[in-house]
PDB file of C-alpha atoms and ligand atoms in Angstrom:
ATOM      1  CA  MET A   1      10.470   2.505  21.553  1.00  0.00           C
ATOM      2  CA  GLU A   2       7.270   2.363  23.541  1.00  0.00           C
ATOM      3  CA  GLU A   3       4.897  -0.265  22.179  1.00  0.00           C
ATOM      4  CA  ARG A   4       1.333   0.901  21.975  1.00  0.00           C
ATOM      5  CA  GLU A   5      -1.610   0.762  19.682  1.00  0.00           C
ATOM      6  CA  ILE A   6      -1.367   3.375  16.944  1.00  0.00           C
ATOM      7  CA  SER A   7      -4.671   4.489  15.485  1.00  0.00           C
ATOM      8  CA  GLN A   8      -5.466   3.471  11.914  1.00  0.00           C
ATOM      9  CA  ALA A   9      -5.928   7.167  11.079  1.00  0.00           C
ATOM     10  CA  VAL A  10      -2.284   7.792  11.957  1.00  0.00           C
ATOM     11  CA  ILE A  11      -1.142   4.701  10.062  1.00  0.00           C
ATOM     12  CA  ARG A  12      -3.005   5.966   6.997  1.00  0.00           C
ATOM     13  CA  ARG A  13      -1.048   9.223   7.158  1.00  0.00           C
ATOM     14  CA  LEU A  14       2.376   7.641   7.657  1.00  0.00           C
ATOM     15  CA  PRO A  15       3.061   6.718   4.005  1.00  0.00           C
ATOM     16  CA  ARG A  16       2.639  10.365   3.095  1.00  0.00           C
ATOM     17  CA  TYR A  17       5.146  11.459   5.775  1.00  0.00           C
ATOM     18  CA  TYR A  18       7.444   8.765   4.465  1.00  0.00           C
ATOM     19  CA  ARG A  19       7.160  10.052   0.908  1.00  0.00           C
ATOM     20  CA  TYR A  20       7.814  13.675   1.876  1.00  0.00           C
ATOM     21  CA  LEU A  21      10.752  12.777   4.079  1.00  0.00           C
ATOM     22  CA  GLY A  22      12.199  10.631   1.268  1.00  0.00           C
ATOM     23  CA  GLU A  23      11.997  13.624  -1.049  1.00  0.00           C
ATOM     24  CA  LEU A  24      13.673  15.871   1.532  1.00  0.00           C
ATOM     25  CA  LEU A  25      16.466  13.324   1.885  1.00  0.00           C
ATOM     26  CA  GLU A  26      16.929  13.248  -1.876  1.00  0.00           C
ATOM     27  CA  HIS A  27      17.376  17.008  -1.759  1.00  0.00           C
ATOM     28  CA  GLY A  28      19.966  16.757   0.982  1.00  0.00           C
ATOM     29  CA  VAL A  29      17.780  18.253   3.736  1.00  0.00           C
ATOM     30  CA  GLU A  30      19.031  16.973   7.088  1.00  0.00           C
ATOM     31  CA  ARG A  31      16.527  18.435   9.470  1.00  0.00           C
ATOM     32  CA  ILE A  32      13.136  20.073   9.352  1.00  0.00           C
ATOM     33  CA  SER A  33      10.837  21.770  11.827  1.00  0.00           C
ATOM     34  CA  SER A  34       7.252  20.676  12.209  1.00  0.00           C
ATOM     35  CA  ASN A  35       6.299  24.129  10.876  1.00  0.00           C
ATOM     36  CA  ASP A  36       8.273  23.691   7.653  1.00  0.00           C
ATOM     37  CA  LEU A  37       6.987  20.177   7.173  1.00  0.00           C
ATOM     38  CA  SER A  38       3.503  21.489   7.832  1.00  0.00           C
ATOM     39  CA  LYS A  39       3.809  24.084   5.051  1.00  0.00           C
ATOM     40  CA  ARG A  40       5.056  21.533   2.559  1.00  0.00           C
ATOM     41  CA  MET A  41       2.489  18.895   3.411  1.00  0.00           C
ATOM     42  CA  LYS A  42      -0.417  21.268   3.983  1.00  0.00           C
ATOM     43  CA  VAL A  43      -1.333  19.715   7.313  1.00  0.00           C
ATOM     44  CA  THR A  44      -1.145  21.593  10.591  1.00  0.00           C
ATOM     45  CA  ALA A  45       2.077  21.536  12.580  1.00  0.00           C
ATOM     46  CA  SER A  46       0.138  20.321  15.598  1.00  0.00           C
ATOM     47  CA  GLN A  47      -1.195  17.368  13.601  1.00  0.00           C
ATOM     48  CA  ILE A  48       2.373  16.498  12.626  1.00  0.00           C
ATOM     49  CA  ARG A  49       3.615  16.763  16.201  1.00  0.00           C
ATOM     50  CA  GLN A  50       0.684  14.714  17.445  1.00  0.00           C
ATOM     51  CA  ASP A  51       1.174  12.035  14.810  1.00  0.00           C
ATOM     52  CA  LEU A  52       4.892  11.721  15.338  1.00  0.00           C
ATOM     53  CA  ASN A  53       4.546  11.787  19.123  1.00  0.00           C
ATOM     54  CA  ASN A  54       2.872   8.417  18.776  1.00  0.00           C
ATOM     55  CA  PHE A  55       6.299   6.985  18.289  1.00  0.00           C
ATOM     56  CA  GLY A  56       7.908   8.702  21.217  1.00  0.00           C
ATOM     57  CA  GLY A  57       8.361  11.883  19.147  1.00  0.00           C
ATOM     58  CA  PHE A  58      11.525  12.038  17.140  1.00  0.00           C
ATOM     59  CA  GLY A  59      11.719  15.820  17.277  1.00  0.00           C
ATOM     60  CA  GLN A  60      13.831  17.922  19.572  1.00  0.00           C
ATOM     61  CA  GLN A  61      12.886  21.349  20.842  1.00  0.00           C
ATOM     62  CA  GLY A  62      14.621  24.028  18.786  1.00  0.00           C
ATOM     63  CA  TYR A  63      16.172  21.510  16.411  1.00  0.00           C
ATOM     64  CA  GLY A  64      13.237  20.016  14.597  1.00  0.00           C
ATOM     65  CA  TYR A  65      13.225  16.563  13.156  1.00  0.00           C
ATOM     66  CA  ASN A  66      16.238  14.669  11.932  1.00  0.00           C
ATOM     67  CA  VAL A  67      14.981  13.740   8.460  1.00  0.00           C
ATOM     68  CA  LYS A  68      17.072  10.612   7.959  1.00  0.00           C
ATOM     69  CA  TYR A  69      16.219   9.262  11.401  1.00  0.00           C
ATOM     70  CA  LEU A  70      12.515   9.976  11.051  1.00  0.00           C
ATOM     71  CA  TYR A  71      12.449   8.468   7.557  1.00  0.00           C
ATOM     72  CA  THR A  72      14.151   5.310   8.799  1.00  0.00           C
ATOM     73  CA  GLU A  73      11.922   5.001  11.863  1.00  0.00           C
ATOM     74  CA  ILE A  74       8.700   5.485   9.898  1.00  0.00           C
ATOM     75  CA  GLY A  75      10.022   2.953   7.380  1.00  0.00           C
ATOM     76  CA  LYS A  76      10.499   0.488  10.239  1.00  0.00           C
ATOM     77  CA  ILE A  77       7.041   1.185  11.626  1.00  0.00           C
ATOM     78  CA  LEU A  78       5.617   0.520   8.169  1.00  0.00           C
ATOM     79  CA  GLY A  79       7.670  -2.667   7.944  1.00  0.00           C
ATOM     80  CA  LEU A  80       9.550  -1.405   4.909  1.00  0.00           C
ATOM     81  CA  ASN A  81      12.910  -2.434   6.330  1.00  0.00           C
ATOM     82  CA  GLU A  82      11.972  -6.054   5.685  1.00  0.00           C
ATOM     83  CA  ASN A  83      11.191  -7.890   2.493  1.00  0.00           C
ATOM     84  CA  HIS A  84       7.710  -9.247   1.854  1.00  0.00           C
ATOM     85  CA  ASN A  85       7.195 -11.922  -0.764  1.00  0.00           C
ATOM     86  CA  ILE A  86       4.121 -11.370  -2.883  1.00  0.00           C
ATOM     87  CA  ILE A  87       2.203 -13.129  -5.636  1.00  0.00           C
ATOM     88  CA  ILE A  88      -0.364 -11.699  -8.014  1.00  0.00           C
ATOM     89  CA  ILE A  89      -3.473 -13.725  -8.820  1.00  0.00           C
ATOM     90  CA  GLY A  90      -5.096 -12.675 -12.066  1.00  0.00           C
ATOM     91  CA  ALA A  91      -2.717 -11.727 -14.866  1.00  0.00           C
ATOM     92  CA  GLY A  92      -5.145  -9.539 -16.795  1.00  0.00           C
ATOM     93  CA  ASN A  93      -4.896  -5.806 -17.394  1.00  0.00           C
ATOM     94  CA  LEU A  94      -4.544  -4.774 -13.789  1.00  0.00           C
ATOM     95  CA  GLY A  95      -2.447  -7.738 -12.631  1.00  0.00           C
ATOM     96  CA  GLN A  96       0.007  -7.209 -15.466  1.00  0.00           C
ATOM     97  CA  ALA A  97       0.185  -3.472 -14.824  1.00  0.00           C
ATOM     98  CA  LEU A  98       1.031  -4.094 -11.160  1.00  0.00           C
ATOM     99  CA  ALA A  99       3.532  -6.791 -12.091  1.00  0.00           C
ATOM    100  CA  ASN A 100       5.231  -4.372 -14.444  1.00  0.00           C
ATOM    101  CA  TYR A 101       5.609  -1.762 -11.744  1.00  0.00           C
ATOM    102  CA  SER A 102       9.112  -2.431 -10.496  1.00  0.00           C
ATOM    103  CA  ALA A 103       9.113   0.309  -7.848  1.00  0.00           C
ATOM    104  CA  PHE A 104       7.277  -1.936  -5.359  1.00  0.00           C
ATOM    105  CA  GLU A 105      10.450  -3.992  -5.198  1.00  0.00           C
ATOM    106  CA  SER A 106      12.462  -1.038  -3.947  1.00  0.00           C
ATOM    107  CA  ARG A 107      10.059  -0.835  -1.003  1.00  0.00           C
ATOM    108  CA  GLY A 108      10.730  -4.477  -0.175  1.00  0.00           C
ATOM    109  CA  PHE A 109       7.743  -6.075  -1.902  1.00  0.00           C
ATOM    110  CA  ILE A 110       9.289  -8.892  -3.877  1.00  0.00           C
ATOM    111  CA  LEU A 111       7.122 -10.286  -6.660  1.00  0.00           C
ATOM    112  CA  LYS A 112       7.733 -14.023  -6.652  1.00  0.00           C
ATOM    113  CA  GLY A 113       4.970 -15.318  -8.871  1.00  0.00           C
ATOM    114  CA  ILE A 114       1.963 -14.512 -11.045  1.00  0.00           C
ATOM    115  CA  PHE A 115      -1.018 -16.860 -11.392  1.00  0.00           C
ATOM    116  CA  ASP A 116      -3.988 -17.166 -13.695  1.00  0.00           C
ATOM    117  CA  VAL A 117      -6.479 -19.739 -14.996  1.00  0.00           C
ATOM    118  CA  ASN A 118      -6.172 -18.818 -18.654  1.00  0.00           C
ATOM    119  CA  PRO A 119      -3.984 -21.476 -20.295  1.00  0.00           C
ATOM    120  CA  ARG A 120      -3.075 -19.038 -23.059  1.00  0.00           C
ATOM    121  CA  LEU A 121      -1.001 -17.146 -20.522  1.00  0.00           C
ATOM    122  CA  THR A 122       1.085 -20.189 -19.596  1.00  0.00           C
ATOM    123  CA  GLY A 123       4.763 -19.452 -20.030  1.00  0.00           C
ATOM    124  CA  VAL A 124       4.258 -15.726 -20.660  1.00  0.00           C
ATOM    125  CA  THR A 125       6.711 -13.759 -18.538  1.00  0.00           C
ATOM    126  CA  ILE A 126       6.488 -10.302 -17.029  1.00  0.00           C
ATOM    127  CA  ARG A 127       9.783  -8.776 -15.935  1.00  0.00           C
ATOM    128  CA  GLY A 128      11.236 -12.263 -16.111  1.00  0.00           C
ATOM    129  CA  ILE A 129       8.545 -13.792 -13.900  1.00  0.00           C
ATOM    130  CA  GLU A 130       6.497 -16.477 -15.591  1.00  0.00           C
ATOM    131  CA  ILE A 131       2.731 -16.681 -15.320  1.00  0.00           C
ATOM    132  CA  ARG A 132       1.763 -20.001 -13.739  1.00  0.00           C
ATOM    133  CA  MET A 133      -1.519 -21.859 -13.636  1.00  0.00           C
ATOM    134  CA  MET A 134      -3.571 -22.083 -10.446  1.00  0.00           C
ATOM    135  CA  GLU A 135      -2.834 -25.803 -10.039  1.00  0.00           C
ATOM    136  CA  ASP A 136       0.702 -24.831  -9.011  1.00  0.00           C
ATOM    137  CA  LEU A 137      -0.432 -22.264  -6.467  1.00  0.00           C
ATOM    138  CA  LYS A 138      -0.545 -24.381  -3.298  1.00  0.00           C
ATOM    139  CA  ASP A 139       2.964 -25.752  -3.598  1.00  0.00           C
ATOM    140  CA  PHE A 140       4.336 -22.437  -4.781  1.00  0.00           C
ATOM    141  CA  VAL A 141       2.923 -20.508  -1.814  1.00  0.00           C
ATOM    142  CA  ARG A 142       4.311 -23.012   0.655  1.00  0.00           C
ATOM    143  CA  GLU A 143       7.730 -23.297  -0.944  1.00  0.00           C
ATOM    144  CA  ASN A 144       8.316 -19.587  -1.478  1.00  0.00           C
ATOM    145  CA  ASP A 145       7.261 -18.198   1.866  1.00  0.00           C
ATOM    146  CA  ILE A 146       4.581 -16.006   0.327  1.00  0.00           C
ATOM    147  CA  GLU A 147       3.243 -13.430   2.739  1.00  0.00           C
ATOM    148  CA  ILE A 148       0.969 -11.292   0.551  1.00  0.00           C
ATOM    149  CA  GLY A 149      -1.509 -12.270  -2.163  1.00  0.00           C
ATOM    150  CA  VAL A 150      -2.649  -9.594  -4.602  1.00  0.00           C
ATOM    151  CA  LEU A 151      -6.134 -10.257  -5.988  1.00  0.00           C
ATOM    152  CA  THR A 152      -6.753  -8.886  -9.461  1.00  0.00           C
ATOM    153  CA  ILE A 153      -9.380 -11.401 -10.528  1.00  0.00           C
ATOM    154  CA  PRO A 154     -13.131 -11.061 -11.132  1.00  0.00           C
ATOM    155  CA  LYS A 155     -15.075 -10.462  -7.934  1.00  0.00           C
ATOM    156  CA  THR A 156     -17.039 -13.693  -8.338  1.00  0.00           C
ATOM    157  CA  LYS A 157     -13.837 -15.661  -7.789  1.00  0.00           C
ATOM    158  CA  ALA A 158     -12.236 -13.478  -5.145  1.00  0.00           C
ATOM    159  CA  VAL A 159     -13.608 -15.122  -1.995  1.00  0.00           C
ATOM    160  CA  GLU A 160     -12.758 -18.637  -3.141  1.00  0.00           C
ATOM    161  CA  VAL A 161      -9.209 -17.681  -4.141  1.00  0.00           C
ATOM    162  CA  ALA A 162      -8.651 -15.640  -0.969  1.00  0.00           C
ATOM    163  CA  ASN A 163      -9.605 -18.679   1.104  1.00  0.00           C
ATOM    164  CA  LEU A 164      -7.248 -20.864  -0.881  1.00  0.00           C
ATOM    165  CA  LEU A 165      -4.414 -18.420  -0.209  1.00  0.00           C
ATOM    166  CA  VAL A 166      -5.188 -18.241   3.489  1.00  0.00           C
ATOM    167  CA  ASP A 167      -5.447 -22.038   3.785  1.00  0.00           C
ATOM    168  CA  ASN A 168      -1.930 -22.241   2.435  1.00  0.00           C
ATOM    169  CA  GLY A 169      -0.388 -19.750   4.814  1.00  0.00           C
ATOM    170  CA  VAL A 170      -0.755 -16.342   3.147  1.00  0.00           C
ATOM    171  CA  LYS A 171      -1.072 -13.711   5.871  1.00  0.00           C
ATOM    172  CA  ALA A 172      -2.294 -10.693   3.969  1.00  0.00           C
ATOM    173  CA  ILE A 173      -4.407  -9.866   0.942  1.00  0.00           C
ATOM    174  CA  TRP A 174      -4.143  -6.763  -1.196  1.00  0.00           C
ATOM    175  CA  ASN A 175      -7.631  -6.913  -2.638  1.00  0.00           C
ATOM    176  CA  PHE A 176      -8.523  -5.135  -5.865  1.00  0.00           C
ATOM    177  CA  ALA A 177     -11.628  -7.223  -6.577  1.00  0.00           C
ATOM    178  CA  HIS A 178     -14.749  -5.263  -5.774  1.00  0.00           C
ATOM    179  CA  THR A 179     -16.035  -7.485  -3.012  1.00  0.00           C
ATOM    180  CA  ASP A 180     -15.588  -7.902   0.727  1.00  0.00           C
ATOM    181  CA  LEU A 181     -13.665 -11.028   1.596  1.00  0.00           C
ATOM    182  CA  ASN A 182     -14.723 -11.716   5.209  1.00  0.00           C
ATOM    183  CA  LEU A 183     -11.590 -13.612   6.170  1.00  0.00           C
ATOM    184  CA  PRO A 184     -10.534 -14.682   9.676  1.00  0.00           C
ATOM    185  CA  ASP A 185      -9.502 -11.798  11.967  1.00  0.00           C
ATOM    186  CA  ASN A 186      -5.828 -12.690  11.889  1.00  0.00           C
ATOM    187  CA  ILE A 187      -5.679 -12.148   8.122  1.00  0.00           C
ATOM    188  CA  ILE A 188      -4.789  -8.641   7.084  1.00  0.00           C
ATOM    189  CA  VAL A 189      -6.804  -7.253   4.207  1.00  0.00           C
ATOM    190  CA  GLU A 190      -6.204  -3.980   2.432  1.00  0.00           C
ATOM    191  CA  ASN A 191      -8.893  -3.146  -0.100  1.00  0.00           C
ATOM    192  CA  VAL A 192      -8.003  -0.837  -2.970  1.00  0.00           C
ATOM    193  CA  HIS A 193     -10.845   0.612  -4.958  1.00  0.00           C
ATOM    194  CA  LEU A 194      -9.787   3.186  -7.514  1.00  0.00           C
ATOM    195  CA  SER A 195     -13.419   3.768  -8.378  1.00  0.00           C
ATOM    196  CA  GLU A 196     -14.090   4.982  -4.823  1.00  0.00           C
ATOM    197  CA  SER A 197     -11.335   7.517  -5.222  1.00  0.00           C
ATOM    198  CA  LEU A 198     -12.897   8.551  -8.522  1.00  0.00           C
ATOM    199  CA  MET A 199     -16.290   8.918  -6.841  1.00  0.00           C
ATOM    200  CA  ARG A 200     -14.762  11.257  -4.254  1.00  0.00           C
ATOM    201  CA  LEU A 201     -13.269  13.232  -7.129  1.00  0.00           C
ATOM    202  CA  SER A 202     -16.649  13.302  -8.818  1.00  0.00           C
ATOM    203  CA  TYR A 203     -18.298  14.540  -5.618  1.00  0.00           C
ATOM    204  CA  ASN A 204     -15.785  17.362  -5.346  1.00  0.00           C
ATOM    205  CA  ILE A 205     -16.129  18.370  -9.002  1.00  0.00           C
ATOM    206  CA  THR A 206     -19.894  18.398  -8.654  1.00  0.00           C
ATOM    207  CA  ARG A 207     -19.670  20.538  -5.530  1.00  0.00           C
ATOM    208  CA  TYR A 208     -17.178  22.892  -7.160  1.00  0.00           C
ATOM    209  CA  ASN A 209     -19.371  23.310 -10.246  1.00  0.00           C
ATOM    210  CA  GLU A 210     -22.360  23.923  -8.030  1.00  0.00           C
ATOM    211  CA  GLU A 211     -20.537  26.650  -6.096  1.00  0.00           C
ATOM    212  CA  HIS A 212     -19.244  28.349  -9.251  1.00  0.00           C
ATOM    213  CA  LYS A 213     -22.292  28.055 -11.474  1.00  0.00           C
ATOM    214  CA  ASN A 214     -22.943  31.789 -11.333  1.00  0.00           C
ATOM    215  CA  ASP A 215     -19.325  32.868 -11.944  1.00  0.00           C
TER     216      ASP A 215
HETATM  217  P1  NAI B   1      -9.029  -8.825 -16.741  1.00  0.00           P
HETATM  218  O1  NAI B   1     -10.218  -9.529 -17.237  1.00  0.00           O
HETATM  219  O2  NAI B   1      -8.096  -8.147 -17.698  1.00  0.00           O
HETATM  220  O3  NAI B   1      -8.136  -9.850 -15.862  1.00  0.00           O
HETATM  221  C1  NAI B   1      -8.640 -10.768 -14.967  1.00  0.00           C
HETATM  222  C2  NAI B   1      -7.726 -11.993 -15.009  1.00  0.00           C
HETATM  223  O4  NAI B   1      -8.100 -12.876 -13.959  1.00  0.00           O
HETATM  224  C3  NAI B   1      -7.830 -12.772 -16.327  1.00  0.00           C
HETATM  225  O5  NAI B   1      -6.545 -12.968 -16.879  1.00  0.00           O
HETATM  226  C4  NAI B   1      -8.496 -14.080 -15.921  1.00  0.00           C
HETATM  227  O6  NAI B   1      -8.074 -15.170 -16.704  1.00  0.00           O
HETATM  228  C5  NAI B   1      -8.034 -14.201 -14.478  1.00  0.00           C
HETATM  229  N1  NAI B   1      -8.852 -15.077 -13.648  1.00  0.00           N
HETATM  230  C6  NAI B   1     -10.205 -15.249 -13.675  1.00  0.00           C
HETATM  231  N2  NAI B   1     -10.589 -16.136 -12.740  1.00  0.00           N
HETATM  232  C7  NAI B   1      -9.467 -16.517 -12.084  1.00  0.00           C
HETATM  233  C8  NAI B   1      -9.223 -17.402 -11.023  1.00  0.00           C
HETATM  234  N3  NAI B   1     -10.205 -18.064 -10.420  1.00  0.00           N
HETATM  235  N4  NAI B   1      -7.949 -17.557 -10.603  1.00  0.00           N
HETATM  236  C9  NAI B   1      -6.934 -16.899 -11.207  1.00  0.00           C
HETATM  237  N5  NAI B   1      -7.097 -16.053 -12.236  1.00  0.00           N
HETATM  238  C10 NAI B   1      -8.360 -15.847 -12.664  1.00  0.00           C
HETATM  239  O7  NAI B   1      -9.547  -7.788 -15.674  1.00  0.00           O
HETATM  240  P2  NAI B   1      -8.816  -6.500 -15.061  1.00  0.00           P
HETATM  241  O8  NAI B   1      -9.215  -5.322 -15.816  1.00  0.00           O
HETATM  242  O9  NAI B   1      -7.367  -6.795 -14.898  1.00  0.00           O
HETATM  243  O10 NAI B   1      -9.484  -6.438 -13.629  1.00  0.00           O
HETATM  244  C11 NAI B   1      -9.248  -7.446 -12.678  1.00  0.00           C
HETATM  245  C12 NAI B   1     -10.094  -7.261 -11.458  1.00  0.00           C
HETATM  246  O11 NAI B   1      -9.751  -6.057 -10.814  1.00  0.00           O
HETATM  247  C13 NAI B   1     -11.595  -7.149 -11.749  1.00  0.00           C
HETATM  248  O12 NAI B   1     -12.278  -7.763 -10.682  1.00  0.00           O
HETATM  249  C14 NAI B   1     -11.847  -5.668 -11.761  1.00  0.00           C
HETATM  250  O13 NAI B   1     -13.166  -5.358 -11.424  1.00  0.00           O
HETATM  251  C15 NAI B   1     -10.884  -5.226 -10.682  1.00  0.00           C
HETATM  252  N6  NAI B   1     -10.434  -3.850 -10.804  1.00  0.00           N
HETATM  253  C16 NAI B   1     -10.303  -3.188  -9.651  1.00  0.00           C
HETATM  254  C17 NAI B   1      -9.819  -1.917  -9.608  1.00  0.00           C
HETATM  255  C18 NAI B   1      -9.699  -1.271  -8.281  1.00  0.00           C
HETATM  256  O14 NAI B   1      -9.391  -0.119  -8.187  1.00  0.00           O
HETATM  257  N7  NAI B   1      -9.940  -1.979  -7.217  1.00  0.00           N
HETATM  258  C19 NAI B   1      -9.434  -1.194 -10.820  1.00  0.00           C
HETATM  259  C20 NAI B   1      -9.551  -2.016 -12.005  1.00  0.00           C
HETATM  260  C21 NAI B   1     -10.042  -3.294 -11.981  1.00  0.00           C
END
């Protein structure tokens, strides 16, 4: 496959293609045209063709896309064909909820450890994984080949803990703390802010109500 820079906008859309194709596979669909996929996904067929052309285009004229092939290739592009070891820092409400979500594992994200500073959580296990104290973090990260750190701690501690992770070889941070981390360029950071999503929802409700106020 041709190696070239794929825009972040395309990368952001790939998980959705992956999800739809996975569902098609589950329903035994072997191939699909860009038009059919377009109807299901409510994006234009030309957008789909353009997006998928980034990877040399897996479609064939008159045949459409081979669902299994496309699903596998997008999975590879997203790195889902490999396992990634992760740890969660902050075993509070959110950290525990994420730790309890076993479906990440099926995508190759293997939860190796959970860390916290609250001694009352020592020895508590979630899905068989024990919560450890931060003193053990350095050795644990080094010994378990941890690639991704998930930050579900208060924002005041996030920068300090992110730096600690990076200093010990963690390559990527999935950041839920509401603060920017400003890490070195080679560190991959994905910020997740549910409240931003909620604000977009709020904007759209407000606009909808505005438009329908005279109905
Ligand atoms: P929580 O208070 O239930 O849990 C936080 C946990 O972090 C506690 O167990 C605490 O002992 C631990 N902790 C504090 N300092 C630490 C440190 N230096 N190292 C390791 N562990 C430490 O809070 P909750 O509700 O789970 O939220 C966690 C964080 O996630 C907060 O910063 C919150 O604002 C954020 N959040 C973000 C969301 C998002 O969409 N991005 C959604 C919900 C919460």
